[in-house]
Amino acid sequence: MNKLIALMIIIGIGLIAFKISRTNNWSFAERTENTTLSDQERYNKAFNRVKSLVENKKKYNEEIAFLLDMRRPSGRNRFFVVDLQNNRILDQGLVAHGSGSETGKAGQLHFSNTENSYATSLGMYSIGPSYNGHFGKAYKLYGLEDSNSNAYSRNIVLHKYNSMPYDEQVASICLSQGCPMVNVKFYERLQAVIDPSPKQIILTIYY
């Protein structure tokens, strides 16, 4: 009887340790605190939406898309360059969200399509032509959904920023004024994908 009780205690401790271990790890396929869907489930949902769009509207690039998961902490890679034909992540990097998306609560963001909100807008965008602005070369973004329909008038663009870190880190990174803002080195790789594309590339921001 005593052996049985001891065995049950050991199993119970092991299960608790396993649960704690899983809670403290953030891998691409695991569920995490404050998350309804796992990283993988969110990715799959966003991937399928983009895939459906480009298959039905041939003016968009059917090979490559950019998927941005704003549920992941800003210090983790959450900008994914995706091969749509083979469902593979080709590249990834850090991306900032808008200062207006901050809620003061860890892991919780607010999103808005409103002028001067400085918030990130969720939804699918098409990447438009480049231009030279305050941050150098940047790309216009056209919102394709009600949730981001004001992107062009809000001057929401894909741009680089010198103070953006390149490597993943524990701390939160700097904030933008609503734009998807990336590191200079990562931006160079993105423009090497965007510029030769014969069709507009889809960028989607999801949460």
PDB file of N, CA and C in Angstrom, residues 64-158:
ATOM      1  N   ILE A  64       5.075  33.346 -52.965  1.00  0.00           N
ATOM      2  CA  ILE A  64       5.630  33.879 -51.720  1.00  0.00           C
ATOM      3  C   ILE A  64       4.611  34.774 -51.028  1.00  0.00           C
ATOM      4  N   ALA A  65       4.587  34.726 -49.701  1.00  0.00           N
ATOM      5  CA  ALA A  65       3.777  35.658 -48.910  1.00  0.00           C
ATOM      6  C   ALA A  65       4.504  35.944 -47.600  1.00  0.00           C
ATOM      7  N   PHE A  66       4.113  37.037 -46.949  1.00  0.00           N
ATOM      8  CA  PHE A  66       4.675  37.408 -45.655  1.00  0.00           C
ATOM      9  C   PHE A  66       3.584  37.263 -44.594  1.00  0.00           C
ATOM     10  N   LEU A  67       3.849  36.462 -43.567  1.00  0.00           N
ATOM     11  CA  LEU A  67       2.897  36.236 -42.478  1.00  0.00           C
ATOM     12  C   LEU A  67       3.470  36.793 -41.182  1.00  0.00           C
ATOM     13  N   LEU A  68       2.718  37.689 -40.520  1.00  0.00           N
ATOM     14  CA  LEU A  68       3.182  38.344 -39.303  1.00  0.00           C
ATOM     15  C   LEU A  68       2.256  37.982 -38.142  1.00  0.00           C
ATOM     16  N   ASP A  69       2.791  37.281 -37.156  1.00  0.00           N
ATOM     17  CA  ASP A  69       2.007  36.797 -36.018  1.00  0.00           C
ATOM     18  C   ASP A  69       2.205  37.725 -34.822  1.00  0.00           C
ATOM     19  N   MET A  70       1.257  38.634 -34.595  1.00  0.00           N
ATOM     20  CA  MET A  70       1.386  39.612 -33.523  1.00  0.00           C
ATOM     21  C   MET A  70       1.030  39.050 -32.150  1.00  0.00           C
ATOM     22  N   ARG A  71       0.639  37.793 -32.082  1.00  0.00           N
ATOM     23  CA  ARG A  71       0.408  37.163 -30.784  1.00  0.00           C
ATOM     24  C   ARG A  71       1.741  36.809 -30.115  1.00  0.00           C
ATOM     25  N   ARG A  72       2.761  36.554 -30.911  1.00  0.00           N
ATOM     26  CA  ARG A  72       4.070  36.228 -30.346  1.00  0.00           C
ATOM     27  C   ARG A  72       4.696  37.480 -29.733  1.00  0.00           C
ATOM     28  N   PRO A  73       5.502  37.330 -28.671  1.00  0.00           N
ATOM     29  CA  PRO A  73       6.166  38.485 -28.069  1.00  0.00           C
ATOM     30  C   PRO A  73       7.027  39.217 -29.099  1.00  0.00           C
ATOM     31  N   SER A  74       7.128  40.528 -28.971  1.00  0.00           N
ATOM     32  CA  SER A  74       7.848  41.314 -29.972  1.00  0.00           C
ATOM     33  C   SER A  74       9.333  40.986 -30.028  1.00  0.00           C
ATOM     34  N   GLY A  75       9.874  40.422 -28.956  1.00  0.00           N
ATOM     35  CA  GLY A  75      11.283  40.044 -28.957  1.00  0.00           C
ATOM     36  C   GLY A  75      11.568  38.732 -29.661  1.00  0.00           C
ATOM     37  N   ARG A  76      10.518  38.056 -30.117  1.00  0.00           N
ATOM     38  CA  ARG A  76      10.672  36.800 -30.845  1.00  0.00           C
ATOM     39  C   ARG A  76      10.419  37.027 -32.332  1.00  0.00           C
ATOM     40  N   ASN A  77      11.019  36.186 -33.164  1.00  0.00           N
ATOM     41  CA  ASN A  77      10.759  36.268 -34.601  1.00  0.00           C
ATOM     42  C   ASN A  77       9.273  36.030 -34.852  1.00  0.00           C
ATOM     43  N   ARG A  78       8.646  36.946 -35.565  1.00  0.00           N
ATOM     44  CA  ARG A  78       7.213  36.806 -35.851  1.00  0.00           C
ATOM     45  C   ARG A  78       6.849  37.324 -37.242  1.00  0.00           C
ATOM     46  N   PHE A  79       7.858  37.639 -38.041  1.00  0.00           N
ATOM     47  CA  PHE A  79       7.669  38.000 -39.450  1.00  0.00           C
ATOM     48  C   PHE A  79       8.208  36.833 -40.265  1.00  0.00           C
ATOM     49  N   PHE A  80       7.316  36.122 -40.949  1.00  0.00           N
ATOM     50  CA  PHE A  80       7.700  34.904 -41.660  1.00  0.00           C
ATOM     51  C   PHE A  80       7.547  35.076 -43.169  1.00  0.00           C
ATOM     52  N   VAL A  81       8.614  34.765 -43.895  1.00  0.00           N
ATOM     53  CA  VAL A  81       8.577  34.711 -45.357  1.00  0.00           C
ATOM     54  C   VAL A  81       8.234  33.276 -45.722  1.00  0.00           C
ATOM     55  N   VAL A  82       7.111  33.094 -46.405  1.00  0.00           N
ATOM     56  CA  VAL A  82       6.555  31.753 -46.582  1.00  0.00           C
ATOM     57  C   VAL A  82       6.489  31.349 -48.050  1.00  0.00           C
ATOM     58  N   ASP A  83       6.894  30.119 -48.307  1.00  0.00           N
ATOM     59  CA  ASP A  83       6.743  29.477 -49.612  1.00  0.00           C
ATOM     60  C   ASP A  83       5.320  28.925 -49.675  1.00  0.00           C
ATOM     61  N   LEU A  84       4.462  29.553 -50.477  1.00  0.00           N
ATOM     62  CA  LEU A  84       3.058  29.156 -50.531  1.00  0.00           C
ATOM     63  C   LEU A  84       2.834  27.820 -51.216  1.00  0.00           C
ATOM     64  N   GLN A  85       3.731  27.445 -52.105  1.00  0.00           N
ATOM     65  CA  GLN A  85       3.551  26.193 -52.835  1.00  0.00           C
ATOM     66  C   GLN A  85       3.877  24.976 -51.976  1.00  0.00           C
ATOM     67  N   ASN A  86       4.870  25.115 -51.118  1.00  0.00           N
ATOM     68  CA  ASN A  86       5.320  23.982 -50.306  1.00  0.00           C
ATOM     69  C   ASN A  86       5.061  24.163 -48.813  1.00  0.00           C
ATOM     70  N   ASN A  87       4.406  25.278 -48.454  1.00  0.00           N
ATOM     71  CA  ASN A  87       4.106  25.570 -47.054  1.00  0.00           C
ATOM     72  C   ASN A  87       5.357  25.454 -46.184  1.00  0.00           C
ATOM     73  N   ARG A  88       6.385  26.209 -46.569  1.00  0.00           N
ATOM     74  CA  ARG A  88       7.646  26.218 -45.818  1.00  0.00           C
ATOM     75  C   ARG A  88       8.001  27.649 -45.440  1.00  0.00           C
ATOM     76  N   ILE A  89       8.568  27.832 -44.258  1.00  0.00           N
ATOM     77  CA  ILE A  89       9.074  29.135 -43.849  1.00  0.00           C
ATOM     78  C   ILE A  89      10.490  29.278 -44.391  1.00  0.00           C
ATOM     79  N   LEU A  90      10.692  30.265 -45.244  1.00  0.00           N
ATOM     80  CA  LEU A  90      11.981  30.469 -45.897  1.00  0.00           C
ATOM     81  C   LEU A  90      12.889  31.402 -45.108  1.00  0.00           C
ATOM     82  N   ASP A  91      12.297  32.335 -44.379  1.00  0.00           N
ATOM     83  CA  ASP A  91      13.077  33.314 -43.629  1.00  0.00           C
ATOM     84  C   ASP A  91      12.188  33.872 -42.530  1.00  0.00           C
ATOM     85  N   GLN A  92      12.797  34.460 -41.514  1.00  0.00           N
ATOM     86  CA  GLN A  92      12.020  35.038 -40.424  1.00  0.00           C
ATOM     87  C   GLN A  92      12.828  36.090 -39.700  1.00  0.00           C
ATOM     88  N   GLY A  93      12.130  37.011 -39.060  1.00  0.00           N
ATOM     89  CA  GLY A  93      12.815  38.072 -38.340  1.00  0.00           C
ATOM     90  C   GLY A  93      11.874  38.798 -37.396  1.00  0.00           C
ATOM     91  N   LEU A  94      12.435  39.769 -36.684  1.00  0.00           N
ATOM     92  CA  LEU A  94      11.653  40.583 -35.761  1.00  0.00           C
ATOM     93  C   LEU A  94      10.851  41.627 -36.528  1.00  0.00           C
ATOM     94  N   VAL A  95       9.716  42.018 -35.970  1.00  0.00           N
ATOM     95  CA  VAL A  95       8.919  43.107 -36.546  1.00  0.00           C
ATOM     96  C   VAL A  95       8.218  43.843 -35.408  1.00  0.00           C
ATOM     97  N   ALA A  96       8.227  45.169 -35.496  1.00  0.00           N
ATOM     98  CA  ALA A  96       7.593  45.990 -34.465  1.00  0.00           C
ATOM     99  C   ALA A  96       6.102  46.139 -34.728  1.00  0.00           C
ATOM    100  N   HIS A  97       5.349  46.353 -33.656  1.00  0.00           N
ATOM    101  CA  HIS A  97       3.944  46.744 -33.794  1.00  0.00           C
ATOM    102  C   HIS A  97       3.805  48.204 -33.385  1.00  0.00           C
ATOM    103  N   GLY A  98       2.636  48.770 -33.640  1.00  0.00           N
ATOM    104  CA  GLY A  98       2.424  50.181 -33.359  1.00  0.00           C
ATOM    105  C   GLY A  98       2.322  50.497 -31.877  1.00  0.00           C
ATOM    106  N   SER A  99       2.786  51.689 -31.504  1.00  0.00           N
ATOM    107  CA  SER A  99       2.719  52.105 -30.098  1.00  0.00           C
ATOM    108  C   SER A  99       1.273  52.179 -29.615  1.00  0.00           C
ATOM    109  N   GLY A 100       0.348  52.465 -30.536  1.00  0.00           N
ATOM    110  CA  GLY A 100      -1.064  52.538 -30.174  1.00  0.00           C
ATOM    111  C   GLY A 100      -1.695  51.188 -29.905  1.00  0.00           C
ATOM    112  N   SER A 101      -0.953  50.122 -30.180  1.00  0.00           N
ATOM    113  CA  SER A 101      -1.455  48.770 -29.910  1.00  0.00           C
ATOM    114  C   SER A 101      -1.150  48.310 -28.490  1.00  0.00           C
ATOM    115  N   GLU A 102      -0.321  49.075 -27.783  1.00  0.00           N
ATOM    116  CA  GLU A 102       0.026  48.711 -26.415  1.00  0.00           C
ATOM    117  C   GLU A 102      -1.180  48.888 -25.490  1.00  0.00           C
ATOM    118  N   THR A 103      -1.392  47.924 -24.616  1.00  0.00           N
ATOM    119  CA  THR A 103      -2.513  47.981 -23.671  1.00  0.00           C
ATOM    120  C   THR A 103      -2.051  48.122 -22.225  1.00  0.00           C
ATOM    121  N   GLY A 104      -0.758  47.984 -21.993  1.00  0.00           N
ATOM    122  CA  GLY A 104      -0.250  48.002 -20.631  1.00  0.00           C
ATOM    123  C   GLY A 104      -0.309  46.648 -19.965  1.00  0.00           C
ATOM    124  N   LYS A 105      -0.840  45.655 -20.685  1.00  0.00           N
ATOM    125  CA  LYS A 105      -0.925  44.294 -20.164  1.00  0.00           C
ATOM    126  C   LYS A 105      -0.039  43.388 -21.005  1.00  0.00           C
ATOM    127  N   ALA A 106       0.835  42.654 -20.361  1.00  0.00           N
ATOM    128  CA  ALA A 106       1.764  41.777 -21.076  1.00  0.00           C
ATOM    129  C   ALA A 106       1.012  40.761 -21.916  1.00  0.00           C
ATOM    130  N   GLY A 107       1.429  40.632 -23.175  1.00  0.00           N
ATOM    131  CA  GLY A 107       0.836  39.633 -24.054  1.00  0.00           C
ATOM    132  C   GLY A 107      -0.496  40.024 -24.661  1.00  0.00           C
ATOM    133  N   GLN A 108      -0.963  41.243 -24.393  1.00  0.00           N
ATOM    134  CA  GLN A 108      -2.245  41.685 -24.940  1.00  0.00           C
ATOM    135  C   GLN A 108      -2.060  42.954 -25.758  1.00  0.00           C
ATOM    136  N   LEU A 109      -2.517  42.926 -26.995  1.00  0.00           N
ATOM    137  CA  LEU A 109      -2.415  44.078 -27.880  1.00  0.00           C
ATOM    138  C   LEU A 109      -3.797  44.528 -28.329  1.00  0.00           C
ATOM    139  N   HIS A 110      -3.874  45.800 -28.693  1.00  0.00           N
ATOM    140  CA  HIS A 110      -5.090  46.401 -29.239  1.00  0.00           C
ATOM    141  C   HIS A 110      -4.809  46.755 -30.694  1.00  0.00           C
ATOM    142  N   PHE A 111      -5.795  46.611 -31.557  1.00  0.00           N
ATOM    143  CA  PHE A 111      -5.602  46.893 -32.981  1.00  0.00           C
ATOM    144  C   PHE A 111      -6.653  47.885 -33.458  1.00  0.00           C
ATOM    145  N   SER A 112      -6.247  48.737 -34.397  1.00  0.00           N
ATOM    146  CA  SER A 112      -7.161  49.769 -34.868  1.00  0.00           C
ATOM    147  C   SER A 112      -6.879  50.126 -36.322  1.00  0.00           C
ATOM    148  N   ASN A 113      -7.924  50.559 -37.007  1.00  0.00           N
ATOM    149  CA  ASN A 113      -7.840  51.018 -38.392  1.00  0.00           C
ATOM    150  C   ASN A 113      -8.051  52.530 -38.463  1.00  0.00           C
ATOM    151  N   THR A 114      -8.023  53.180 -37.297  1.00  0.00           N
ATOM    152  CA  THR A 114      -8.367  54.591 -37.183  1.00  0.00           C
ATOM    153  C   THR A 114      -7.165  55.497 -37.419  1.00  0.00           C
ATOM    154  N   GLU A 115      -7.404  56.615 -38.095  1.00  0.00           N
ATOM    155  CA  GLU A 115      -6.363  57.612 -38.332  1.00  0.00           C
ATOM    156  C   GLU A 115      -5.776  58.085 -37.000  1.00  0.00           C
ATOM    157  N   ASN A 116      -4.459  58.283 -36.985  1.00  0.00           N
ATOM    158  CA  ASN A 116      -3.733  58.818 -35.828  1.00  0.00           C
ATOM    159  C   ASN A 116      -3.817  57.944 -34.577  1.00  0.00           C
ATOM    160  N   SER A 117      -4.189  56.679 -34.751  1.00  0.00           N
ATOM    161  CA  SER A 117      -4.232  55.771 -33.596  1.00  0.00           C
ATOM    162  C   SER A 117      -2.852  55.206 -33.281  1.00  0.00           C
ATOM    163  N   TYR A 118      -1.954  55.238 -34.259  1.00  0.00           N
ATOM    164  CA  TYR A 118      -0.607  54.653 -34.141  1.00  0.00           C
ATOM    165  C   TYR A 118      -0.652  53.167 -33.790  1.00  0.00           C
ATOM    166  N   ALA A 119      -1.779  52.544 -34.097  1.00  0.00           N
ATOM    167  CA  ALA A 119      -1.949  51.119 -33.803  1.00  0.00           C
ATOM    168  C   ALA A 119      -1.747  50.287 -35.061  1.00  0.00           C
ATOM    169  N   THR A 120      -1.348  49.057 -34.859  1.00  0.00           N
ATOM    170  CA  THR A 120      -1.269  48.087 -35.949  1.00  0.00           C
ATOM    171  C   THR A 120      -2.686  47.691 -36.360  1.00  0.00           C
ATOM    172  N   SER A 121      -2.877  47.450 -37.651  1.00  0.00           N
ATOM    173  CA  SER A 121      -4.162  46.961 -38.163  1.00  0.00           C
ATOM    174  C   SER A 121      -4.006  45.522 -38.619  1.00  0.00           C
ATOM    175  N   LEU A 122      -4.933  44.674 -38.204  1.00  0.00           N
ATOM    176  CA  LEU A 122      -4.912  43.280 -38.631  1.00  0.00           C
ATOM    177  C   LEU A 122      -5.461  43.147 -40.045  1.00  0.00           C
ATOM    178  N   GLY A 123      -5.120  42.042 -40.702  1.00  0.00           N
ATOM    179  CA  GLY A 123      -5.685  41.745 -42.008  1.00  0.00           C
ATOM    180  C   GLY A 123      -4.643  41.578 -43.092  1.00  0.00           C
ATOM    181  N   MET A 124      -5.132  41.327 -44.302  1.00  0.00           N
ATOM    182  CA  MET A 124      -4.259  41.115 -45.453  1.00  0.00           C
ATOM    183  C   MET A 124      -4.013  42.425 -46.198  1.00  0.00           C
ATOM    184  N   TYR A 125      -2.775  42.598 -46.621  1.00  0.00           N
ATOM    185  CA  TYR A 125      -2.352  43.764 -47.387  1.00  0.00           C
ATOM    186  C   TYR A 125      -1.685  43.286 -48.677  1.00  0.00           C
ATOM    187  N   SER A 126      -1.735  44.125 -49.699  1.00  0.00           N
ATOM    188  CA  SER A 126      -0.874  43.896 -50.857  1.00  0.00           C
ATOM    189  C   SER A 126       0.271  44.902 -50.766  1.00  0.00           C
ATOM    190  N   ILE A 127       1.465  44.442 -51.105  1.00  0.00           N
ATOM    191  CA  ILE A 127       2.639  45.312 -51.046  1.00  0.00           C
ATOM    192  C   ILE A 127       2.743  46.073 -52.359  1.00  0.00           C
ATOM    193  N   GLY A 128       2.706  47.390 -52.259  1.00  0.00           N
ATOM    194  CA  GLY A 128       2.731  48.250 -53.433  1.00  0.00           C
ATOM    195  C   GLY A 128       4.131  48.693 -53.803  1.00  0.00           C
ATOM    196  N   PRO A 129       4.225  49.769 -54.568  1.00  0.00           N
ATOM    197  CA  PRO A 129       5.525  50.252 -55.033  1.00  0.00           C
ATOM    198  C   PRO A 129       6.361  50.830 -53.898  1.00  0.00           C
ATOM    199  N   SER A 130       7.653  50.883 -54.123  1.00  0.00           N
ATOM    200  CA  SER A 130       8.564  51.472 -53.142  1.00  0.00           C
ATOM    201  C   SER A 130       8.668  52.976 -53.372  1.00  0.00           C
ATOM    202  N   TYR A 131       9.125  53.673 -52.356  1.00  0.00           N
ATOM    203  CA  TYR A 131       9.365  55.116 -52.449  1.00  0.00           C
ATOM    204  C   TYR A 131      10.443  55.452 -51.430  1.00  0.00           C
ATOM    205  N   ASN A 132      11.016  56.621 -51.516  1.00  0.00           N
ATOM    206  CA  ASN A 132      12.017  57.063 -50.555  1.00  0.00           C
ATOM    207  C   ASN A 132      11.390  58.058 -49.595  1.00  0.00           C
ATOM    208  N   GLY A 133      11.384  57.695 -48.312  1.00  0.00           N
ATOM    209  CA  GLY A 133      10.765  58.537 -47.302  1.00  0.00           C
ATOM    210  C   GLY A 133      11.687  58.782 -46.126  1.00  0.00           C
ATOM    211  N   HIS A 134      11.085  59.028 -44.976  1.00  0.00           N
ATOM    212  CA  HIS A 134      11.829  59.355 -43.755  1.00  0.00           C
ATOM    213  C   HIS A 134      12.801  58.245 -43.353  1.00  0.00           C
ATOM    214  N   PHE A 135      12.431  56.998 -43.607  1.00  0.00           N
ATOM    215  CA  PHE A 135      13.271  55.859 -43.230  1.00  0.00           C
ATOM    216  C   PHE A 135      14.033  55.289 -44.424  1.00  0.00           C
ATOM    217  N   GLY A 136      14.135  56.072 -45.490  1.00  0.00           N
ATOM    218  CA  GLY A 136      14.777  55.571 -46.704  1.00  0.00           C
ATOM    219  C   GLY A 136      13.758  54.837 -47.557  1.00  0.00           C
ATOM    220  N   LYS A 137      14.203  53.829 -48.247  1.00  0.00           N
ATOM    221  CA  LYS A 137      13.302  53.075 -49.111  1.00  0.00           C
ATOM    222  C   LYS A 137      12.259  52.337 -48.275  1.00  0.00           C
ATOM    223  N   ALA A 138      11.006  52.456 -48.671  1.00  0.00           N
ATOM    224  CA  ALA A 138       9.905  51.782 -47.982  1.00  0.00           C
ATOM    225  C   ALA A 138       8.879  51.355 -49.023  1.00  0.00           C
ATOM    226  N   TYR A 139       7.949  50.508 -48.606  1.00  0.00           N
ATOM    227  CA  TYR A 139       6.931  49.980 -49.521  1.00  0.00           C
ATOM    228  C   TYR A 139       5.533  50.357 -49.048  1.00  0.00           C
ATOM    229  N   LYS A 140       4.750  50.921 -49.959  1.00  0.00           N
ATOM    230  CA  LYS A 140       3.356  51.236 -49.662  1.00  0.00           C
ATOM    231  C   LYS A 140       2.585  49.941 -49.387  1.00  0.00           C
ATOM    232  N   LEU A 141       1.637  50.022 -48.478  1.00  0.00           N
ATOM    233  CA  LEU A 141       0.787  48.874 -48.174  1.00  0.00           C
ATOM    234  C   LEU A 141      -0.672  49.244 -48.422  1.00  0.00           C
ATOM    235  N   TYR A 142      -1.382  48.358 -49.108  1.00  0.00           N
ATOM    236  CA  TYR A 142      -2.795  48.570 -49.407  1.00  0.00           C
ATOM    237  C   TYR A 142      -3.633  47.556 -48.627  1.00  0.00           C
ATOM    238  N   GLY A 143      -4.471  48.046 -47.723  1.00  0.00           N
ATOM    239  CA  GLY A 143      -5.319  47.156 -46.941  1.00  0.00           C
ATOM    240  C   GLY A 143      -6.408  46.536 -47.792  1.00  0.00           C
ATOM    241  N   LEU A 144      -6.600  45.243 -47.658  1.00  0.00           N
ATOM    242  CA  LEU A 144      -7.565  44.511 -48.475  1.00  0.00           C
ATOM    243  C   LEU A 144      -8.817  44.109 -47.709  1.00  0.00           C
ATOM    244  N   GLU A 145      -8.898  44.514 -46.431  1.00  0.00           N
ATOM    245  CA  GLU A 145     -10.037  44.122 -45.605  1.00  0.00           C
ATOM    246  C   GLU A 145     -10.576  45.323 -44.837  1.00  0.00           C
ATOM    247  N   ASP A 146     -11.767  45.170 -44.283  1.00  0.00           N
ATOM    248  CA  ASP A 146     -12.360  46.254 -43.497  1.00  0.00           C
ATOM    249  C   ASP A 146     -11.470  46.642 -42.318  1.00  0.00           C
ATOM    250  N   SER A 147     -10.750  45.676 -41.783  1.00  0.00           N
ATOM    251  CA  SER A 147      -9.919  45.908 -40.600  1.00  0.00           C
ATOM    252  C   SER A 147      -8.666  46.728 -40.890  1.00  0.00           C
ATOM    253  N   ASN A 148      -8.300  46.882 -42.178  1.00  0.00           N
ATOM    254  CA  ASN A 148      -7.096  47.654 -42.518  1.00  0.00           C
ATOM    255  C   ASN A 148      -7.295  48.537 -43.750  1.00  0.00           C
ATOM    256  N   SER A 149      -8.550  48.872 -44.032  1.00  0.00           N
ATOM    257  CA  SER A 149      -8.887  49.613 -45.251  1.00  0.00           C
ATOM    258  C   SER A 149      -8.295  51.016 -45.307  1.00  0.00           C
ATOM    259  N   ASN A 150      -7.893  51.561 -44.162  1.00  0.00           N
ATOM    260  CA  ASN A 150      -7.316  52.907 -44.123  1.00  0.00           C
ATOM    261  C   ASN A 150      -5.793  52.903 -44.153  1.00  0.00           C
ATOM    262  N   ALA A 151      -5.202  51.758 -44.436  1.00  0.00           N
ATOM    263  CA  ALA A 151      -3.738  51.643 -44.380  1.00  0.00           C
ATOM    264  C   ALA A 151      -3.039  52.676 -45.260  1.00  0.00           C
ATOM    265  N   TYR A 152      -3.509  52.837 -46.481  1.00  0.00           N
ATOM    266  CA  TYR A 152      -2.844  53.765 -47.407  1.00  0.00           C
ATOM    267  C   TYR A 152      -2.963  55.206 -46.917  1.00  0.00           C
ATOM    268  N   SER A 153      -4.158  55.613 -46.500  1.00  0.00           N
ATOM    269  CA  SER A 153      -4.351  56.992 -46.030  1.00  0.00           C
ATOM    270  C   SER A 153      -3.648  57.240 -44.697  1.00  0.00           C
ATOM    271  N   ARG A 154      -3.420  56.186 -43.919  1.00  0.00           N
ATOM    272  CA  ARG A 154      -2.694  56.309 -42.647  1.00  0.00           C
ATOM    273  C   ARG A 154      -1.183  56.271 -42.850  1.00  0.00           C
ATOM    274  N   ASN A 155      -0.758  56.109 -44.099  1.00  0.00           N
ATOM    275  CA  ASN A 155       0.673  55.995 -44.413  1.00  0.00           C
ATOM    276  C   ASN A 155       1.323  54.799 -43.719  1.00  0.00           C
ATOM    277  N   ILE A 156       0.599  53.695 -43.673  1.00  0.00           N
ATOM    278  CA  ILE A 156       1.147  52.454 -43.135  1.00  0.00           C
ATOM    279  C   ILE A 156       1.989  51.805 -44.224  1.00  0.00           C
ATOM    280  N   VAL A 157       3.272  51.632 -43.940  1.00  0.00           N
ATOM    281  CA  VAL A 157       4.212  51.114 -44.936  1.00  0.00           C
ATOM    282  C   VAL A 157       5.126  50.071 -44.296  1.00  0.00           C
ATOM    283  N   LEU A 158       5.760  49.288 -45.133  1.00  0.00           N
ATOM    284  CA  LEU A 158       6.789  48.347 -44.678  1.00  0.00           C
ATOM    285  C   LEU A 158       8.122  49.064 -44.769  1.00  0.00           C
TER     286      LEU A 158
END
